[in-house]
Amino acid sequence: MKKWVYLFHELDAAEKYVGGDWDAVRGLLGGKGANLADMTRLGVPVPPGFTVTTEACNAYLAAGGKFPEGMWEQMLDALKEVERLSGKKFGGTDNPLLVSCRSGAKFSMPGMMDTVLNIGLNDETAQAMIRLTNNERFVYDSYRRLIQMFGAVVLGMPDEAFEDVLEEFKRQRGAKLDTDLSAEDLKELTAIFKGVVRKELGFDFPMDPFEQLKLATEAVFKSWNGKRAVDYRRATNIPDDLGTAVNIVTMVFGNMGNDSGTGVAFTRNPATGEKKLYGDYLLNAQGEDVVAGIRNTEKIENLERDMPECYREFLQICDKLERHYRDMQDMEFTIERGKLWMLQTRNGKRTAKAAVKIAVDMANEGIITREEAVKRVTPENVDTLLHPQFDPETIKKAKADGRFFASGVNASPGAAVGQVYFDADTAEKMNKEYHQDVIMVRPFTKPDDVHGMLAAKGILTSEGGATSHAAVVARQFGVPCVVGAASVRIDLDKRQMEVDGKVVKEGEWISLDGGTGEVFLGKLPMTSPSLEEQTDLLTLLDWADEICARPGIRKSVNGSPTTGLQVWANADYPKDAQRARSYGARGIGLCRTEHMFFEQERLPIVQRMILAKTSEERKAALDELLPFQRADFEGLFTAMDGYPVIIRLIDPPLHEFLPAAKDLEEQIITKRIEALAGYVLGKGEPKEVVELEHMLQAVEAMHESNPMMGLRGVRLSIVMPEIVEMQVRAIFEAAANVTLKGVHAKPEVMIPLTGHVNELKVIQPRLEEIAREVMKEKGVSFPYKFGTMIEIPRAAVTAAEIAEIAEFFSFGTNDLTQMTFGYSRDDAERSFLVTYVEKGILPKNPFQTLDRDGVGRLMQIAVADGRSTRPDLEVGICGEHGGDPNSIEFCHLVGNNYVSCSPFRVPVARLAAAHAALKHAA
Ligand code: PEP
Ligand code: MG
């Protein structure tokens, strides 16, 4: 008979069953169950209990809602053992055992599935409990909670069915808080709640404890496929087939008086990463009071004052657990009459900032290695840290202007500006259908609200603390969040909120700072944070670089380097290059020179060059452009002193530098109408019109049906070599000039859009000649290279020949993806690509994440064949994929020397490169 049930002290058996692998144990028992068993083995006080496996859940769901054979009997046997360990009896009338029934999947899904507490209470056991505890109030409080939870979770009744009755009851009794209700009140409420069940469902709340247990177990199994859980799995990429385990745990009570309490705590601050216990507790309360954030909690350090011994023991347990799991822990505990019980521990969710600080601190404390620290931070974490913020001046000004609205707990950092919506469905709709930036505002959030929170740029609640649902979920998804802004009065009927007469109606704008917990009226400007000030992140990125720089970290493929990837940047201007360098770029992988042509003072010269009728005219215009280009390049070489700078020769079709034919025609008509009077007087066609018509003729003459596949890149250089000749002269003059000033310039000239080696054979020697000429003229020499982009499939499959001429390859995967799929990169996303991804025809958008099977295959061929001709061929990538972690991993595997991405992505790419190196370490 298969074993479906494991007692907490049967961890060894579970390990044996799955072959000893901890990940597989978590798969079988769920994260919570595995950790409860593990804590039991560590000697941490855990209430006796057992886990029904995820295999049982999957079997139950596969059978259409039937317990697998033997499971229930095994649960009954395990319950007997729990009875023995606890000295209590389930359903007993002397010393009754009460249990909780808790969900727990392999990966934590906070609040997404169901939990029922106080199972085993009925009219008889309640009397026994009253005799035992002498605390009638507590027993009826537990009993009415059971009926409420059971009704909502197991029997599927709406929360409000009980909440409305409770509110009305409190109003009649003049009670503000639940704790203001007396034992007599709660007894009456229990009877009323039973009546609610009967009225709503037509049957009685089950008195049989075993019936309660059975139904609760089924409810937890079913909650795996509930909407909340499914939505959460979609958002977090948790597979659907894992199933949830069910943990049956002896109840311990935090609401047995003022020597009892309950709380949640993190071993380090989950918002900042600071190494200091962080959490909340409540005396005389049950767990959900703290988590729901309904009552105002005490800070965990005050427990030292209330219960010094328990606090001391708790600190020791925290330390033990953190060292055992080698990560920050998120724990739930209960103190029952002075005795501390640990109910849960798990690796705590944290903000990006905390993730970095905790990883770096733990490596420095010797708890984990530097490699582990690097692995613990995700590229998304780094991205978040470089996201927008409000600068202090903006905040100061907003306050001076009277735009301060409210403040609350700074639950998840980052700035957010958006339009306010007061429920999750509307927030989601406004974002998805109307593409609005949305701030979701609620009194507090519940797991049903997650879809709205995910669609929001920011979240604001008026209730709850740092460990409330809103705070935990926001931190996990990196959504800026302020909770517990108590001065905000939210009126859900009027769809507005108000503080001291300042009213914000639905759809109006607010700005929210999750780092300080402040909220402002209207839209505040945001700024990008500076990397320089984030010292922990800098340390971590240095460690990442150090990993990539290790010789031997990578298996050599076709003579590729044995160090990891370097990260270079795409930068067109000296200021971009400076930023790239300060973000850790080790070279420029792409300077798109045509961007320099578009500047205001240059464009007319470029147009004159294009419209020139004679070679002399063209040369004259190019001579005017040369100093501009030279100055740009000097700036780039100086910013990247000592590092390679790849400058791409002109790439786009020339018509891009001229106005569109349609615009020219309109201008001509307008000018003609304006000049009509003069025309009638016989002055002839005005000069401007003549010029415009000349331009229009040129544009029409250049018209191509498929300009992206037309006269551009190397083809243009062959047809009109004067432009690239000027560019190469400007590059080498600039390199020579800065070399003379002591800068180490390393120019690499890149020829775009090569498809046939003969194209290079025609153009490259001519350009190399100019390079040599300039160095001779200037009397200096410096290292340089000539190479090409691989953007056309034919270039990839004839790489062996191309590498005879080209000294380096750079994959232009924007064009290579376009040409390989035959999808127009400018149009595909808005016409069919989104549908393709939604329907699963393509797994991902290939313009964002490299298509390994197709485009990637071409890259493999190109690298192998290219290096077979030229073993020291330098290989990089400069398409958008150079900043995408998944594509970076592929570039590592293919044997690239470097990836090049936008300066802002450089830190993300450095971390992703180290992850790839560690994942595939030789
Ligand atoms: C590319 O095609 O990937 C590339 C970097 O060039 P561009 O995007 O300028 O065409
Ligand atoms: Mg290109």
GROMACS .gro file of N, CA, C and O in nm, residues 8 130 150 381 424 444 454 565 574 595 627 635 685 790:
model
   56
    8PHE      N    1   0.531   1.406   1.138
    8PHE     CA    2   0.643   1.501   1.133
    8PHE      C    3   0.777   1.434   1.170
    8PHE      O    4   0.880   1.477   1.123
  130ILE      N    5  -1.381   2.406   2.800
  130ILE     CA    6  -1.412   2.509   2.901
  130ILE      C    7  -1.371   2.458   3.040
  130ILE      O    8  -1.309   2.531   3.118
  150PHE      N    9  -1.492   2.739   0.852
  150PHE     CA   10  -1.541   2.618   0.789
  150PHE      C   11  -1.649   2.653   0.687
  150PHE      O   12  -1.651   2.601   0.576
  381ASN      N   13   1.568   4.132  -0.982
  381ASN     CA   14   1.599   4.211  -0.863
  381ASN      C   15   1.684   4.332  -0.902
  381ASN      O   16   1.657   4.445  -0.859
  424ALA      N   17  -0.997   4.544  -0.727
  424ALA     CA   18  -0.900   4.472  -0.810
  424ALA      C   19  -0.950   4.455  -0.953
  424ALA      O   20  -0.872   4.469  -1.048
  444PHE      N   21  -0.783   4.700   0.291
  444PHE     CA   22  -0.676   4.599   0.302
  444PHE      C   23  -0.697   4.504   0.186
  444PHE      O   24  -0.802   4.506   0.122
  454LEU      N   25  -0.130   4.279  -0.932
  454LEU     CA   26  -0.032   4.253  -1.038
  454LEU      C   27  -0.043   4.354  -1.151
  454LEU      O   28   0.055   4.387  -1.217
  565LEU      N   29   3.131   3.526  -1.999
  565LEU     CA   30   3.102   3.638  -2.090
  565LEU      C   31   3.146   3.771  -2.030
  565LEU      O   32   3.136   3.791  -1.909
  574PRO      N   33   2.909   5.998  -2.621
  574PRO     CA   34   3.004   5.988  -2.509
  574PRO      C   35   2.934   5.977  -2.373
  574PRO      O   36   2.976   5.899  -2.288
  595HIS      N   37   2.282   5.765  -3.581
  595HIS     CA   38   2.213   5.849  -3.483
  595HIS      C   39   2.278   5.987  -3.474
  595HIS      O   40   2.213   6.086  -3.448
  627PRO      N   41   3.428   6.657  -3.918
  627PRO     CA   42   3.469   6.705  -3.785
  627PRO      C   43   3.369   6.668  -3.675
  627PRO      O   44   3.408   6.639  -3.562
  635GLY      N   45   3.520   6.150  -2.812
  635GLY     CA   46   3.451   6.138  -2.684
  635GLY      C   47   3.431   5.993  -2.644
  635GLY      O   48   3.451   5.955  -2.528
  685GLU      N   49   0.784   8.007  -6.001
  685GLU     CA   50   0.781   7.916  -5.886
  685GLU      C   51   0.877   7.965  -5.778
  685GLU      O   52   0.993   7.992  -5.808
  790ILE      N   53   2.670   3.981  -3.811
  790ILE     CA   54   2.605   3.864  -3.869
  790ILE      C   55   2.455   3.885  -3.846
  790ILE      O   56   2.405   3.868  -3.735
   0.00000   0.00000   0.00000
